[in-house]
Amino acid sequence: PIQLRDGCFCNAGACQRALGLTDDQIQDNFLVAGHVCGDKKDVINGRVTGAIRASFGKDSIWEDVDALLSFLASKFTSVEI
């Protein structure tokens, strides 16, 4: 099995840095837009507020990897795997 998560994964500072958000943008996201961890506000003022992560576990198998790669290729690229 694969789990997909989105957001900042409980590390707002690393998320801010990875997304290139300024301190003012982070404050505006919270104070003006009301963005908090776990909400559904994925884009504010044209900028994403988090990332997507695929997690594999001890019961994951190679076919799970193939399924994820096929999904990503079919939805987000013009290349077939």
Backbone as a chain_set.jsonl record, in Angstrom:
{"seq": "PIQLRDGCFCNAGACQRALGLTDDQIQDNFLVAGHVCGDKKDVINGRVTGAIRASFGKDSIWEDVDALLSFLASKFTSVEI", "coords": {"N": [[0.814, -1.208, 0.0], [0.285, 2.306, -0.549], [0.561, 5.527, 0.805], [-0.738, 8.738, 0.31], [0.025, 12.034, 1.082], [-0.557, 15.474, 1.845], [0.586, 18.856, 2.321], [2.591, 20.403, 4.866], [3.84, 18.559, 6.419], [4.316, 18.654, 9.189], [6.479, 20.378, 9.511], [6.939, 23.318, 9.295], [8.901, 25.318, 8.875], [10.847, 24.135, 7.154], [9.197, 23.647, 5.015], [8.467, 26.248, 4.274], [10.944, 27.195, 3.403], [11.535, 25.388, 1.289], [9.484, 26.001, -0.487], [10.038, 28.584, -1.048], [8.87, 30.753, 0.296], [8.341, 33.905, 1.829], [8.785, 35.381, 5.141], [6.78, 37.277, 5.508], [4.835, 36.389, 3.665], [4.133, 33.928, 4.802], [3.039, 34.817, 7.22], [0.886, 36.352, 6.214], [-0.568, 34.299, 4.991], [-1.526, 32.978, 7.249], [-2.635, 35.043, 8.983], [-4.25, 36.682, 7.292], [-5.464, 35.0, 5.306], [-6.2, 32.889, 6.87], [-4.991, 30.387, 6.928], [-4.151, 27.253, 8.212], [-2.412, 24.391, 9.578], [-3.475, 21.368, 8.155], [-5.789, 22.29, 6.934], [-7.82, 22.908, 3.969], [-6.691, 24.675, 2.202], [-4.905, 24.91, -0.395], [-3.705, 26.563, -2.248], [-2.771, 29.891, -2.117], [-3.08, 33.2, -3.003], [-2.021, 32.555, -5.524], [0.143, 30.918, -4.951], [1.481, 27.808, -3.932], [0.807, 26.033, -0.864], [1.973, 23.886, 0.279], [3.284, 20.528, -0.129], [3.202, 17.367, -1.924], [3.373, 14.072, -0.757], [4.422, 10.757, -1.211], [4.177, 7.821, 0.563], [5.732, 4.809, 1.344], [5.293, 1.62, 2.862], [6.101, -1.107, 5.12], [4.702, -3.199, 4.041], [4.495, -2.613, 1.389], [4.832, -3.312, -2.099], [6.694, -4.044, -5.15], [4.924, -3.701, -7.241], [3.266, -1.706, -6.273], [4.911, 0.522, -6.471], [5.196, 0.607, -9.255], [2.514, 1.137, -9.927], [2.152, 3.706, -8.809], [4.066, 5.201, -10.291], [3.034, 4.874, -12.889], [0.56, 6.154, -12.607], [1.434, 8.82, -12.026], [2.844, 9.392, -14.387], [0.758, 9.23, -16.271], [-0.922, 11.311, -15.567], [0.6, 13.644, -15.231], [2.66, 13.967, -17.074], [3.852, 13.778, -20.493], [4.907, 11.445, -21.205], [5.074, 7.955, -21.661], [5.279, 5.188, -19.477]], "CA": [[0.0, 0.0, 0.0], [0.935, 3.614, -0.612], [-0.227, 6.623, 1.364], [-0.448, 10.063, -0.226], [-0.261, 13.115, 2.026], [-0.187, 16.802, 1.361], [0.79, 19.841, 3.375], [3.986, 20.686, 5.231], [4.363, 17.399, 7.13], [4.714, 19.057, 10.55], [7.755, 21.074, 9.49], [6.598, 24.563, 8.587], [10.12, 26.033, 8.464], [11.407, 23.485, 5.972], [8.222, 23.866, 3.948], [8.624, 27.637, 3.86], [12.189, 27.308, 2.644], [11.422, 24.628, 0.044], [8.55, 26.688, -1.388], [10.52, 29.944, -1.306], [7.939, 31.735, 0.858], [8.934, 34.851, 2.773], [8.109, 35.455, 6.44], [5.539, 38.045, 5.317], [3.854, 35.534, 2.999], [3.662, 32.959, 5.791], [2.152, 35.54, 8.14], [-0.345, 36.676, 5.488], [-1.335, 33.056, 4.826], [-2.193, 32.689, 8.513], [-3.424, 36.151, 9.525], [-5.222, 37.207, 6.325], [-6.229, 33.93, 4.66], [-6.638, 31.92, 7.871], [-4.413, 29.071, 6.642], [-3.548, 26.514, 9.322], [-2.094, 23.0, 9.241], [-4.61, 20.46, 8.044], [-6.952, 22.824, 6.22], [-7.886, 22.568, 2.545], [-6.217, 25.818, 1.414], [-3.685, 24.442, -1.045], [-3.117, 27.668, -3.009], [-3.162, 31.211, -1.63], [-2.456, 34.234, -3.833], [-1.297, 31.952, -6.635], [1.311, 30.15, -4.488], [1.121, 26.598, -3.19], [1.076, 26.117, 0.572], [2.564, 22.637, 0.747], [3.772, 19.576, -1.124], [2.569, 16.057, -1.882], [4.357, 13.039, -0.433], [4.006, 9.356, -1.293], [4.883, 7.033, 1.575], [5.67, 3.357, 1.221], [5.445, 0.967, 4.158], [6.721, -2.437, 5.152], [3.903, -4.118, 3.229], [4.485, -2.18, -0.01], [5.509, -4.216, -3.033], [7.149, -3.347, -6.358], [3.755, -3.337, -8.045], [2.798, -0.417, -5.754], [5.784, 1.531, -7.089], [4.79, 0.68, -10.665], [1.206, 1.794, -10.009], [2.354, 5.134, -8.555], [4.758, 5.788, -11.441], [2.09, 4.909, -14.015], [-0.392, 7.232, -12.319], [2.099, 10.114, -12.199], [3.138, 9.581, -15.811], [-0.469, 9.443, -17.044], [-1.591, 12.553, -15.174], [1.453, 14.829, -15.124], [3.691, 14.03, -18.113], [3.42, 13.297, -21.796], [5.743, 10.271, -21.431], [4.506, 6.694, -21.186], [6.271, 4.297, -18.849]], "C": [[0.855, 1.269, 0.0], [0.004, 4.623, 0.032], [0.227, 7.924, 0.718], [-0.863, 11.096, 0.8], [0.08, 14.43, 1.354], [-0.053, 17.736, 2.55], [2.258, 20.086, 3.624], [4.593, 19.625, 6.129], [4.984, 17.766, 8.475], [6.091, 19.718, 10.594], [7.592, 22.366, 8.685], [7.834, 25.319, 8.101], [10.75, 25.452, 7.217], [10.494, 23.684, 4.768], [8.366, 25.283, 3.388], [9.86, 27.793, 2.983], [12.087, 26.604, 1.294], [10.529, 25.324, -0.973], [8.968, 28.114, -1.701], [9.576, 31.018, -0.806], [8.654, 32.632, 1.865], [8.189, 34.786, 4.106], [6.779, 36.196, 6.308], [4.456, 37.201, 4.647], [3.272, 34.499, 3.966], [2.684, 33.627, 6.759], [0.836, 35.894, 7.466], [-1.209, 35.431, 5.29], [-2.13, 32.748, 6.086], [-3.148, 33.807, 8.922], [-4.529, 36.628, 8.584], [-6.107, 36.091, 5.764], [-6.721, 32.875, 5.647], [-6.099, 30.516, 7.663], [-3.761, 28.482, 7.887], [-3.268, 25.088, 8.856], [-3.367, 22.166, 9.194], [-5.82, 21.009, 7.328], [-6.865, 22.446, 4.74], [-7.427, 23.713, 1.644], [-4.861, 25.475, 0.805], [-2.964, 25.524, -1.833], [-3.666, 28.973, -2.449], [-2.372, 32.244, -2.435], [-1.57, 33.653, -4.927], [-0.078, 31.137, -6.243], [0.83, 28.937, -3.699], [1.519, 26.743, -1.73], [1.702, 24.844, 1.125], [3.02, 21.785, -0.421], [2.944, 18.298, -1.019], [3.662, 15.026, -1.642], [3.707, 11.67, -0.573], [4.849, 8.572, -0.298], [4.649, 5.551, 1.327], [5.913, 2.759, 2.591], [6.036, -0.423, 4.028], [5.959, -3.439, 4.291], [3.815, -3.705, 1.761], [5.277, -3.169, -0.857], [5.865, -3.439, -4.296], [5.988, -2.928, -7.242], [3.135, -2.021, -7.568], [3.605, 0.726, -6.363], [5.385, 1.717, -8.549], [3.459, 1.419, -10.822], [1.338, 3.296, -9.784], [3.017, 5.805, -9.752], [3.843, 5.882, -12.661], [1.07, 6.016, -13.831], [0.239, 8.594, -12.573], [2.375, 10.405, -13.664], [1.876, 9.896, -16.601], [-1.126, 10.781, -16.749], [-0.72, 13.799, -15.317], [2.58, 14.908, -16.147], [3.08, 13.617, -19.447], [4.23, 12.054, -22.183], [5.043, 9.043, -20.888], [5.614, 5.861, -20.589], [5.914, 2.872, -19.186]], "O": [[1.986, 1.285, 0.485], [-1.208, 4.576, -0.174], [1.424, 8.183, 0.593], [-1.973, 11.044, 1.33], [0.889, 14.492, 0.428], [-0.524, 17.438, 3.647], [3.077, 19.989, 2.711], [5.737, 19.763, 6.562], [6.04, 17.253, 8.848], [6.791, 19.627, 11.602], [8.053, 22.475, 7.549], [7.809, 25.902, 7.017], [11.146, 26.192, 6.316], [10.961, 23.865, 3.644], [8.383, 25.482, 2.173], [9.815, 28.451, 1.943], [12.502, 27.152, 0.273], [10.778, 25.252, -2.177], [8.337, 28.785, -2.518], [9.482, 32.087, -1.41], [9.473, 32.164, 2.656], [7.103, 34.212, 4.194], [5.778, 35.806, 6.91], [3.286, 37.287, 5.019], [2.071, 34.228, 3.95], [1.633, 33.07, 7.076], [-0.225, 35.754, 8.075], [-2.433, 35.494, 5.407], [-3.277, 32.309, 6.007], [-4.327, 33.56, 9.177], [-5.629, 36.944, 9.036], [-7.332, 36.209, 5.743], [-7.569, 32.054, 5.3], [-6.679, 29.551, 8.162], [-2.931, 29.121, 8.533], [-3.824, 24.636, 7.856], [-4.219, 22.251, 10.079], [-6.793, 20.283, 7.125], [-5.941, 21.749, 4.321], [-7.738, 23.724, 0.453], [-3.813, 25.715, 1.405], [-1.759, 25.429, -2.066], [-4.879, 29.141, -2.321], [-1.148, 32.165, -2.532], [-0.502, 34.188, -5.223], [0.671, 30.702, -7.118], [-0.105, 29.027, -2.904], [2.448, 27.478, -1.397], [1.935, 24.746, 2.329], [3.128, 22.257, -1.553], [2.093, 18.166, -0.139], [4.736, 15.09, -2.24], [2.586, 11.451, -0.113], [6.078, 8.647, -0.312], [3.519, 5.105, 1.128], [6.654, 3.322, 3.396], [6.423, -0.849, 2.939], [6.537, -4.436, 3.857], [3.14, -4.365, 0.972], [6.247, -3.775, -0.402], [5.399, -2.316, -4.495], [6.063, -1.904, -7.921], [2.542, -1.295, -8.366], [3.053, 1.765, -6.725], [5.25, 2.844, -9.024], [3.295, 2.226, -11.737], [0.707, 4.082, -10.491], [2.575, 6.87, -10.184], [3.882, 6.876, -13.387], [0.747, 6.734, -14.777], [-0.348, 9.432, -13.258], [2.168, 11.524, -14.133], [1.906, 10.734, -17.502], [-1.821, 11.328, -17.606], [-1.244, 14.897, -15.505], [3.386, 15.838, -16.091], [1.937, 13.164, -19.51], [4.241, 11.656, -23.348], [4.483, 9.072, -19.792], [6.731, 5.817, -21.103], [6.608, 1.946, -18.766]]}, "num_chains": 1, "name": "protein.A"}
